[in-house]
Amino acid sequence: MPTLDEDPYQVLSLSHSASRSQIRRKYFTLARMYHPDKVPEHRRQQSEEQFKRFKQAYECLMDPVRKSGVDAERQRRDKAASDAAQELSKRQREEKERLAKERSMQEREAKARRQREEAAAEAERQAEWLRQQAARARGPARPAASNYGTAGDSPPPYTAPPSYTSSPPRTSNIPKQATYNPRTYTYSYTADIRSSERTYLFSTSGRRTQRTPKTSAENVIHIFKILLIIPGILLITLLILIVIIFVIHFLRIPYERRTAIIGAGPAGLSTAYHLSQSGSFFSPHIPHTITLFDSSSLLGGRSAGSIPLGSSKIPLGPTTIPLSSSLLPIARRLGIPTTPIHDGIGDLIGYGTGSFGVWDGRSWAYVEAAPKNFLDRAWWNIGLWLRYGAANDNTQREMIDFRERRKGIRVPFKNLGEALQKTALQGHTEQSAENWLEERGIGEGYRREVLNAWVRARYSQNLGTITAFGALLAADHAHSVGVDVAALWAAMAEKSGATLRLGAEVQGIERGSWGGWYVNSTSSPLLEMYDTVVIATPWGLSPLTQSLEQQLQPEDIPRNVSYVDQHITLFVSTAKISNDEFGGVDTVPGLILTTPCSWEYRNISGYTGRDGLGQPPFWVLSRIGESYGDMGKREYVYKVLSADKISDDLIQRWLGRGKDFVVVWRGYEKAAHSLLLPNQESAFSKIQLDQGLWYTGSIEEAATGIDMGAVMGENVAALIVDQWGKEGKYLSEDRRRPIDEE
């Protein structure tokens, strides 16, 4: 039974923040497991003890007075443990400081002792050198004088004097005799030196080496050496001058640019990330700071948001990116895990997406199951050929060609139309996908039953309204990998080093006299100065539109783009989608795409929104995950994208009568996708609107999605870096932010 030393929360295996309903549910679960009547005889006594422990812990926690006492006692113990830990940490820190001081004192004493010893040794060496110099200056000791010298005395026996390395001094009154060798010669001297008292007789000799005259070959070599030395001296002088210029150049403090990015969506985050990665050996990094504004409190823009469900979160935005997306290598570089999508059979791009079906509101227009082996794949491809002819193969060839052309769009490009024209993709944006596919011999059956379903699932449009470029993008998106998009946005923002101003709305920007811009946001009461501003939000949806249109030239104002809205519904149920509502198959696929019926396809293919839905009441219905309830039952999580609100009665019909479900979230996403309408003029908004003012939204006039937004963000970052490179690290004073206003 619980004692004062036993925590009731631990007895029930609960966290201290558990609610009353969680305590009650956990107790009933344990009570059913350990009730004495529910266990065998040999475990009954142990079960009774456990049951009493659970019951007393439950009664303690359900009684407010006792529960408050338990919480107070836990808090007291936690505080005591925290105080003890802090005291221990303080003592350890003081002990470390004391030991560090002692170690430092010992090191100083040892250093001083070494210095004294080295000074003494040096003094001894100096003294020894001075003694040697003094002895060398005195020369060899002379013999003591004798007491002879009177007339008639015989001189002492002759002793040879020491030899000298240099010639002895010549005296004019000393007779000398010399012998000469033509190359090496020796002077021999014999001299009598008499004085009034004594007569000395000694001889000495000196050896000299005569300098031999140089030959002509030696003179040539000597001249050649001189000619080599002069260029070497000039080269060394030049190198010294280069080093001096290099040091002076880099000792100058470069000008730090300030960049404001308005919009923390895929384009804005991609711009910030690639700006931080700029710079190389041939293109030095230019110092800059980045500030990221967004009126939302989440990163990701329109693709952000998640709903908590148990211990996990359900993302509201996309959870996959195409394999051809530039975001995939970034995710791998930043350590974001990716999940390969289960391979299907013979879908429109030849790679597969797993099990899915296309529902036209009355029957299944197309159903594709995941293959079990290569025989299933081969048999399914034969069935596709018999049903659609060469339409599937033709579409695959067009997809491969489109993918290769899209890879040819190299950043940076200053105009989207020119980039599409260089890669021969301009025609893809001038025609509707319906006409473009029909011209290439792809039949109406394949267009309606397969291609149109993927377009509706991604862009909420039909083939009659969307461009061929957008339709092929939707088809390419079918070959994707799963990724935690929210984690990818957070990692990119952290890697960029940008200052995040989430929840701050930019209300206006004004041109500055130095060539930059003043930014007015709710995060600061003052106008902030920036050298570069990137507008990474849709032009028509931004509050900046009105203030900027008065400052820009008419030809520089971006075009207004139309958008399609959609409803998002998340519900959880222990049942799978019933084939009573979706009849014709034994097991309803986990991914249900939609398309109009054959008799209404031509009439509504040219409409969008709810007018383009047709018989199906939604765009796509997918089973996006599984969870386990409190009782351990498996629950399926479903996500519905639709033009109108999905009612509970409709969900009940999908699951079957009597099946329980819970709607965990209903939301309305405004401007979910841009309408990719054919652009006959092939004219797109400018990317650079003014000096230091850039716009990423022109990409949404041709394509939409997080992968295309990331491409435009990378392109804008490359254009900005190129502009900085042309301006150089050191701007003139008239191009710098006014210091007195900062």
XYZ file of C-alpha atoms in Angstrom, residues 92-680:
589
model
C 32.005 21.613 -6.532
C 32.388 24.937 -8.313
C 34.171 26.481 -5.314
C 36.458 23.444 -5.058
C 37.247 23.708 -8.766
C 38.021 27.407 -8.395
C 40.286 26.729 -5.395
C 42.143 23.986 -7.236
C 42.432 26.227 -10.292
C 43.918 29.038 -8.163
C 46.414 26.668 -6.540
C 47.364 25.245 -9.912
C 47.774 28.749 -11.326
C 49.951 29.805 -8.360
C 52.122 26.703 -8.727
C 52.516 27.356 -12.441
C 53.540 30.979 -11.788
C 56.079 29.903 -9.164
C 57.514 27.246 -11.491
C 57.704 29.772 -14.305
C 59.489 32.312 -12.080
C 61.924 29.616 -10.912
C 62.694 28.626 -14.502
C 63.263 32.266 -15.407
C 65.695 32.742 -12.490
C 67.604 29.588 -13.442
C 67.763 30.648 -17.090
C 68.968 34.152 -16.089
C 71.693 32.675 -13.861
C 72.821 30.313 -16.630
C 72.898 33.169 -19.119
C 74.938 35.323 -16.711
C 77.407 32.465 -16.269
C 77.727 32.093 -20.037
C 78.371 35.820 -20.417
C 81.037 35.753 -17.711
C 82.778 32.776 -19.313
C 82.756 34.534 -22.688
C 84.282 37.673 -21.148
C 87.050 35.614 -19.498
C 87.846 33.962 -22.807
C 87.974 37.337 -24.557
C 90.304 38.757 -21.899
C 92.641 35.759 -22.129
C 92.658 36.011 -25.926
C 93.505 39.749 -25.714
C 96.481 39.169 -23.386
C 98.037 36.652 -25.800
C 100.598 33.923 -24.862
C 102.665 34.460 -21.753
C 106.233 35.731 -22.344
C 109.277 34.068 -20.672
C 110.802 35.886 -17.713
C 113.952 37.988 -18.404
C 117.343 36.505 -17.389
C 120.236 38.344 -15.692
C 122.718 38.048 -18.480
C 123.694 40.915 -20.744
C 127.206 41.909 -19.722
C 129.942 41.926 -22.261
C 131.485 38.588 -22.859
C 128.588 36.635 -21.413
C 127.278 33.857 -23.644
C 123.522 34.072 -24.506
C 121.084 31.499 -23.223
C 120.201 28.571 -25.430
C 117.844 29.455 -28.319
C 114.138 28.756 -27.886
C 111.848 28.957 -30.939
C 109.057 31.493 -30.556
C 105.408 30.505 -31.155
C 104.042 30.540 -34.717
C 101.603 33.268 -35.751
C 98.730 32.765 -38.094
C 99.215 36.254 -39.486
C 102.322 37.885 -40.836
C 104.567 39.560 -38.237
C 104.895 43.311 -38.355
C 107.494 44.598 -40.764
C 110.112 46.950 -39.382
C 112.262 48.995 -41.731
C 115.460 48.387 -39.772
C 115.022 44.586 -39.740
C 116.928 42.832 -42.482
C 114.845 40.066 -44.065
C 115.310 37.285 -46.513
C 112.315 35.838 -48.356
C 111.592 32.880 -50.615
C 108.577 33.009 -53.007
C 106.263 30.293 -54.335
C 104.192 31.347 -57.396
C 100.896 30.161 -55.878
C 101.504 29.676 -52.201
C 104.402 31.574 -50.768
C 106.098 31.879 -47.346
C 108.002 34.813 -45.951
C 110.798 33.779 -43.568
C 112.209 36.455 -41.336
C 115.464 36.441 -39.379
C 116.222 39.483 -37.309
C 118.648 40.665 -34.617
C 117.230 42.988 -32.092
C 119.838 44.667 -29.866
C 119.319 46.892 -27.040
C 121.648 48.617 -24.640
C 121.355 45.832 -22.184
C 120.376 42.572 -23.909
C 120.417 40.963 -27.342
C 117.473 38.784 -28.528
C 117.644 36.419 -31.474
C 114.472 34.839 -32.852
C 112.946 33.932 -36.214
C 109.333 33.639 -37.347
C 107.523 32.781 -40.573
C 104.090 33.558 -42.061
C 102.111 31.706 -44.791
C 99.856 33.443 -47.310
C 97.738 32.158 -50.193
C 97.933 34.095 -53.426
C 94.626 34.906 -55.246
C 94.638 33.167 -58.637
C 93.392 35.267 -61.601
C 89.887 34.132 -62.867
C 89.431 32.509 -66.255
C 86.876 33.711 -68.848
C 84.478 30.853 -67.993
C 84.498 31.855 -64.330
C 83.752 35.463 -65.303
C 80.765 34.321 -67.368
C 79.425 32.299 -64.449
C 79.872 35.271 -62.154
C 77.943 37.564 -64.526
C 75.199 34.940 -64.862
C 74.798 34.796 -61.059
C 74.430 38.571 -60.919
C 71.762 38.451 -63.641
C 69.844 35.851 -61.616
C 70.061 37.781 -58.356
C 68.592 41.021 -59.781
C 65.258 39.476 -60.962
C 64.999 37.596 -57.667
C 65.327 40.838 -55.745
C 62.673 42.448 -57.973
C 60.330 39.450 -57.499
C 60.701 39.524 -53.721
C 60.006 43.278 -53.743
C 56.856 42.701 -55.826
C 55.647 39.982 -53.474
C 56.182 42.253 -50.480
C 54.114 44.975 -52.176
C 51.321 42.485 -52.941
C 51.246 41.316 -49.314
C 51.109 44.920 -48.098
C 48.208 45.728 -50.460
C 46.416 42.504 -49.461
C 46.747 43.270 -45.740
C 45.583 46.869 -46.201
C 42.611 45.658 -48.255
C 41.440 43.104 -45.723
C 42.099 45.261 -42.711
C 39.310 47.511 -43.913
C 36.022 46.737 -42.211
C 33.487 45.641 -44.860
C 29.982 47.092 -44.899
C 27.398 44.776 -43.342
C 24.158 44.591 -45.318
C 20.799 44.251 -43.612
C 18.215 42.088 -45.319
C 14.521 41.905 -44.448
C 12.506 38.943 -45.747
C 8.752 39.465 -45.475
C 7.124 36.049 -45.329
C 8.407 32.888 -43.617
C 6.986 30.522 -46.205
C 8.974 28.169 -48.453
C 10.235 31.013 -50.663
C 11.281 33.240 -47.741
C 12.993 30.419 -45.839
C 14.774 29.265 -48.991
C 16.005 32.814 -49.610
C 17.348 33.117 -46.053
C 18.998 29.687 -46.170
C 20.777 30.226 -49.501
C 21.895 33.742 -48.501
C 23.607 32.231 -45.471
C 25.319 29.632 -47.692
C 26.684 32.219 -50.148
C 30.382 32.827 -50.594
C 33.273 30.743 -51.922
C 36.990 31.036 -52.625
C 36.358 32.941 -55.858
C 33.361 34.866 -54.492
C 34.097 35.923 -50.901
C 31.293 35.990 -48.372
C 29.795 39.454 -47.881
C 28.777 40.174 -44.267
C 25.034 40.506 -43.833
C 22.236 40.012 -41.342
C 18.798 38.562 -42.068
C 15.501 39.387 -40.358
C 12.526 37.153 -41.148
C 9.037 38.645 -40.684
C 5.753 36.750 -40.720
C 2.333 37.603 -39.345
C 1.871 33.953 -38.328
C 3.512 32.430 -35.285
C 4.631 29.389 -37.309
C 7.254 28.846 -39.975
C 6.108 27.614 -43.365
C 3.522 30.192 -44.421
C 0.393 28.660 -45.897
C 1.884 25.171 -45.509
C 2.295 25.502 -41.720
C 0.209 24.167 -38.883
C -0.469 20.883 -37.155
C -3.134 19.387 -34.903
C -2.111 17.450 -31.756
C -3.536 13.953 -31.544
C -2.422 11.980 -28.525
C 1.357 11.990 -28.369
C 1.783 12.979 -32.031
C 0.855 15.863 -34.305
C -1.013 15.747 -37.592
C 0.357 18.235 -40.135
C -2.216 20.290 -42.003
C 0.083 21.094 -44.895
C 2.022 18.846 -47.261
C 4.029 15.942 -45.898
C 5.830 14.950 -49.092
C 8.196 16.568 -51.584
C 9.011 15.377 -55.119
C 12.218 13.487 -55.681
C 13.186 16.160 -58.217
C 12.735 18.976 -55.665
C 15.701 21.097 -54.571
C 14.452 20.721 -50.989
C 15.405 17.038 -50.853
C 19.226 17.551 -50.801
C 18.742 20.349 -48.259
C 16.751 18.011 -46.005
C 19.443 15.350 -46.236
C 22.197 17.917 -45.611
C 20.412 19.151 -42.480
C 19.764 15.638 -41.172
C 15.976 15.606 -41.694
C 14.863 11.977 -42.180
C 12.943 11.104 -45.337
C 10.540 8.216 -45.899
C 10.209 6.586 -49.333
C 6.628 6.267 -50.561
C 5.518 2.657 -51.133
C 6.038 1.707 -54.766
C 2.929 1.219 -56.871
C 2.472 -0.415 -60.256
C 2.248 1.518 -63.508
C 1.055 5.000 -62.696
C 1.240 8.029 -64.953
C 4.966 8.611 -64.474
C 6.155 5.035 -64.442
C 7.376 4.993 -60.841
C 4.343 4.246 -58.713
C 2.645 5.796 -55.713
C 1.182 2.825 -53.911
C -2.469 1.855 -53.665
C -4.935 4.538 -54.785
C -8.238 4.865 -56.582
C -10.131 7.494 -58.578
C -13.822 7.999 -57.658
C -16.169 9.895 -59.973
C -19.021 10.190 -57.473
C -20.861 7.084 -58.668
C -18.243 4.437 -59.437
C -14.529 3.772 -59.521
C -12.978 5.233 -62.650
C -9.538 3.794 -61.896
C -8.055 1.637 -59.112
C -4.371 0.808 -58.699
C -3.100 -1.657 -56.109
C 0.419 -2.036 -54.758
C 2.186 -4.906 -56.579
C 3.260 -8.045 -54.793
C 5.902 -9.046 -57.336
C 7.189 -8.230 -60.804
C 4.519 -10.450 -62.367
C 1.799 -8.230 -60.884
C 3.535 -5.210 -62.345
C 3.839 -6.791 -65.793
C 0.217 -7.927 -65.784
C -0.963 -4.487 -64.714
C 1.018 -2.783 -67.473
C -0.627 -5.091 -69.993
C -4.012 -4.106 -68.574
C -3.129 -0.412 -68.895
C -2.196 -0.897 -72.545
C -5.412 -2.753 -73.298
C -7.485 -0.061 -71.576
C -5.742 3.178 -72.594
C -3.562 2.155 -75.511
C -0.318 4.104 -75.763
C -1.600 6.951 -73.538
C 0.317 5.795 -70.468
C 3.592 5.373 -72.391
C 3.167 8.731 -74.120
C 2.549 10.422 -70.790
C 5.631 8.810 -69.326
C 7.749 10.111 -72.202
C 6.315 13.600 -71.812
C 6.993 13.460 -68.061
C 10.621 12.422 -68.579
C 11.088 15.205 -71.143
C 9.437 17.731 -68.820
C 11.614 16.687 -65.919
C 14.803 17.055 -67.973
C 13.736 20.464 -69.274
C 12.919 21.615 -65.762
C 16.406 20.657 -64.623
C 17.683 23.076 -67.255
C 16.273 26.049 -65.335
C 19.493 27.256 -63.752
C 19.658 29.910 -61.091
C 20.071 32.774 -61.151
C 17.565 33.965 -63.768
C 16.362 37.562 -63.845
C 13.059 36.851 -65.596
C 10.872 33.761 -65.274
C 9.620 34.035 -68.864
C 13.169 34.056 -70.238
C 14.097 31.046 -68.097
C 11.091 29.093 -69.423
C 11.881 30.166 -72.981
C 15.498 28.952 -72.737
C 14.311 25.494 -71.633
C 11.475 25.339 -74.215
C 8.857 25.312 -71.437
C 7.198 28.573 -72.389
C 4.568 26.752 -74.461
C 3.631 24.691 -71.416
C 2.326 27.854 -69.711
C 0.443 29.212 -72.732
C -1.950 26.272 -73.215
C -4.390 24.477 -70.986
C -3.365 20.963 -70.052
C -6.502 19.562 -71.718
C -5.577 20.958 -75.143
C -1.861 20.274 -74.732
C -2.420 16.594 -73.877
C -4.991 16.147 -76.609
C -2.539 17.469 -79.208
C -0.052 14.792 -78.116
C -2.474 11.942 -78.648
C -3.366 11.234 -75.011
C -6.984 10.083 -74.974
C -9.820 11.572 -72.987
C -10.278 8.437 -70.899
C -6.730 8.554 -69.573
C -6.911 12.320 -69.087
C -10.129 12.131 -67.066
C -9.498 8.973 -65.078
C -5.813 9.426 -64.199
C -4.247 12.805 -64.941
C -7.189 14.999 -63.923
C -7.412 13.200 -60.569
C -3.817 14.103 -59.627
C -4.329 17.716 -60.696
C -7.428 18.002 -58.488
C -5.601 16.379 -55.564
C -2.741 18.866 -55.619
C -4.103 22.111 -57.083
C -7.935 21.805 -56.755
C -8.276 22.462 -60.490
C -9.259 20.538 -63.606
C -7.254 19.956 -66.769
C -9.398 22.471 -68.657
C -8.270 25.383 -66.454
C -4.722 24.524 -65.425
C -1.645 24.974 -67.618
C 0.279 22.023 -69.004
C 3.193 23.116 -66.802
C 1.058 22.857 -63.649
C -0.487 19.529 -64.680
C 2.909 17.947 -65.290
C 4.101 19.299 -61.922
C 1.128 17.620 -60.251
C 1.951 14.369 -62.009
C 5.611 14.662 -61.020
C 4.529 15.179 -57.409
C 3.107 11.653 -57.464
C 6.703 10.398 -57.275
C 7.598 11.787 -53.837
C 9.211 11.039 -50.501
C 7.770 11.706 -47.076
C 9.466 14.325 -44.933
C 8.764 16.240 -41.728
C 8.198 19.583 -43.423
C 7.890 21.516 -40.141
C 11.259 20.165 -38.961
C 12.772 21.090 -42.345
C 11.560 24.706 -42.035
C 12.922 24.977 -38.480
C 16.315 23.558 -39.515
C 16.592 25.927 -42.491
C 15.724 28.932 -40.320
C 18.295 27.918 -37.703
C 20.994 27.293 -40.324
C 20.386 30.694 -41.904
C 21.056 32.471 -38.589
C 18.133 34.803 -39.276
C 16.432 36.841 -36.573
C 12.835 35.578 -36.451
C 10.017 38.100 -36.052
C 7.111 35.649 -35.995
C 3.726 37.155 -35.227
C 4.952 40.533 -36.531
C 3.031 42.025 -39.440
C 4.829 44.372 -41.828
C 2.433 47.236 -42.417
C 4.473 49.166 -44.967
C 7.869 49.915 -46.467
C 9.251 53.183 -47.802
C 12.213 53.936 -50.018
C 15.217 55.445 -48.229
C 17.523 58.174 -49.493
C 20.594 55.888 -49.395
C 19.063 53.302 -51.743
C 17.610 51.028 -49.051
C 14.188 50.744 -47.434
C 12.430 51.661 -44.207
C 10.318 48.810 -42.800
C 7.338 49.508 -40.547
C 6.263 46.453 -38.559
C 4.278 45.721 -35.415
C 7.427 44.298 -33.775
C 9.074 47.722 -33.456
C 7.645 51.179 -32.729
C 10.307 52.748 -34.980
C 11.053 52.445 -38.652
C 13.881 49.984 -39.261
C 16.423 50.470 -42.047
C 17.363 47.642 -44.421
C 19.561 47.591 -47.501
C 17.622 44.748 -49.128
C 13.957 43.745 -48.800
C 12.516 40.493 -50.157
C 8.721 40.249 -50.465
C 8.037 36.531 -50.094
C 4.237 36.764 -49.773
C 1.575 36.828 -52.519
C 1.178 40.344 -53.863
C -2.596 40.517 -53.711
C -2.720 39.073 -50.178
C -0.081 41.350 -48.645
C -0.896 44.598 -46.790
C 2.126 46.114 -48.523
C 0.358 46.201 -51.889
C -1.305 49.582 -51.519
C 1.731 51.431 -50.105
C 4.168 49.973 -52.654
C 1.999 50.564 -55.716
C 2.326 54.294 -55.048
C 6.158 54.067 -55.019
C 6.784 51.692 -57.947
C 6.592 52.371 -61.639
C 3.464 50.937 -63.306
C 5.480 48.404 -65.303
C 7.181 47.172 -62.105
C 3.977 46.452 -60.157
C 3.422 42.663 -59.930
C 0.319 41.078 -61.400
C -2.588 40.081 -59.181
C -2.990 36.310 -59.039
C -6.264 34.492 -58.327
C -6.320 31.817 -55.656
C -8.527 28.862 -54.804
C -9.755 28.250 -51.253
C -10.317 24.863 -49.659
C -11.656 23.214 -46.512
C -9.548 20.755 -44.501
C -11.252 18.127 -42.320
C -9.478 15.686 -40.007
C -11.373 12.841 -38.350
C -10.430 9.682 -36.448
C -12.254 6.363 -36.446
C -11.604 2.733 -35.624
C -13.275 1.773 -38.903
C -11.956 1.903 -42.428
C -13.823 3.564 -45.274
C -16.798 1.339 -46.116
C -17.417 -0.074 -49.571
C -21.142 0.491 -49.034
C -20.629 4.098 -50.088
C -17.660 3.387 -52.352
C -18.857 0.156 -53.929
C -17.210 -1.906 -56.606
C -14.058 -2.991 -54.757
C -13.437 -5.422 -51.922
C -11.130 -3.034 -50.040
C -11.355 0.712 -50.439
C -7.904 2.209 -51.188
C -6.261 4.382 -48.562
C -5.944 7.275 -51.056
C -9.125 8.303 -52.888
C -8.757 10.834 -55.694
C -11.743 12.227 -57.573
C -12.706 13.202 -61.115
C -15.975 14.193 -62.780
C -18.218 11.587 -64.366
C -17.728 10.887 -68.045
C -20.973 12.610 -69.052
C -20.114 15.833 -67.190
C -16.369 15.964 -67.725
C -16.378 18.179 -70.834
C -18.859 20.635 -69.278
C -17.075 21.262 -65.966
C -13.443 20.637 -66.928
C -13.059 24.360 -67.526
C -14.269 25.348 -64.028
C -12.518 25.608 -60.666
C -13.654 25.604 -57.040
C -17.006 24.070 -56.172
C -18.193 24.605 -59.747
C -15.485 22.214 -60.921
C -16.140 19.441 -58.405
C -18.845 17.541 -60.253
C -20.489 14.563 -58.552
C -17.739 13.894 -55.937
C -18.130 16.133 -52.845
C -14.373 16.440 -52.225
C -11.029 16.752 -53.980
C -9.152 14.011 -52.130
C -9.773 11.696 -49.165
C -6.726 9.988 -47.689
C -5.861 7.796 -44.720
C -2.754 9.603 -43.473
C -1.876 7.591 -40.368
C -2.781 5.401 -37.463
C -2.958 5.889 -33.713
C -3.984 3.910 -30.665
C -6.697 5.028 -28.266
C -6.799 4.797 -24.490
C -8.119 1.241 -24.634
C -5.389 0.163 -27.017
C -7.604 0.043 -30.102
C -6.214 0.977 -33.480
C -7.629 4.186 -34.870
C -7.274 5.512 -38.406
C -6.640 9.181 -39.143
C -8.315 10.600 -42.260
C -7.796 13.899 -44.056
C -10.270 15.444 -46.502
C -9.648 18.381 -48.864
C -12.868 19.842 -50.248
C -14.420 22.980 -51.685
C -17.206 23.012 -49.049
C -17.475 22.025 -45.408
C -17.786 18.269 -44.865
C -20.743 17.387 -42.636
C -20.869 14.665 -40.007
C -23.627 12.878 -41.924
C -21.394 12.580 -44.963
C -18.524 11.163 -42.877
C -20.984 8.675 -41.327
C -22.002 7.521 -44.802
C -18.353 6.994 -45.755
C -17.638 4.872 -42.661
C -20.948 3.046 -42.487
C -23.874 3.282 -40.139
C -23.068 2.706 -36.491
C -19.338 3.383 -36.869
C -17.895 5.799 -34.329
C -15.734 8.709 -35.386
C -14.449 11.962 -33.946
C -13.821 15.095 -35.992
C -10.618 16.509 -34.514
C -10.357 19.599 -36.702
C -12.225 21.562 -39.349
C -10.453 24.461 -41.010
C -10.844 26.845 -43.892
C -7.642 27.570 -45.798
C -7.887 30.811 -47.719
C -5.730 31.115 -50.835
C -4.544 27.534 -50.578
C -3.273 27.397 -54.174
C -2.831 29.901 -56.957
C -4.920 29.313 -60.071
C -2.463 28.272 -62.773
C -4.366 29.719 -65.705
C -2.908 29.746 -69.243
C -0.794 32.832 -69.897
C -1.123 33.669 -73.592
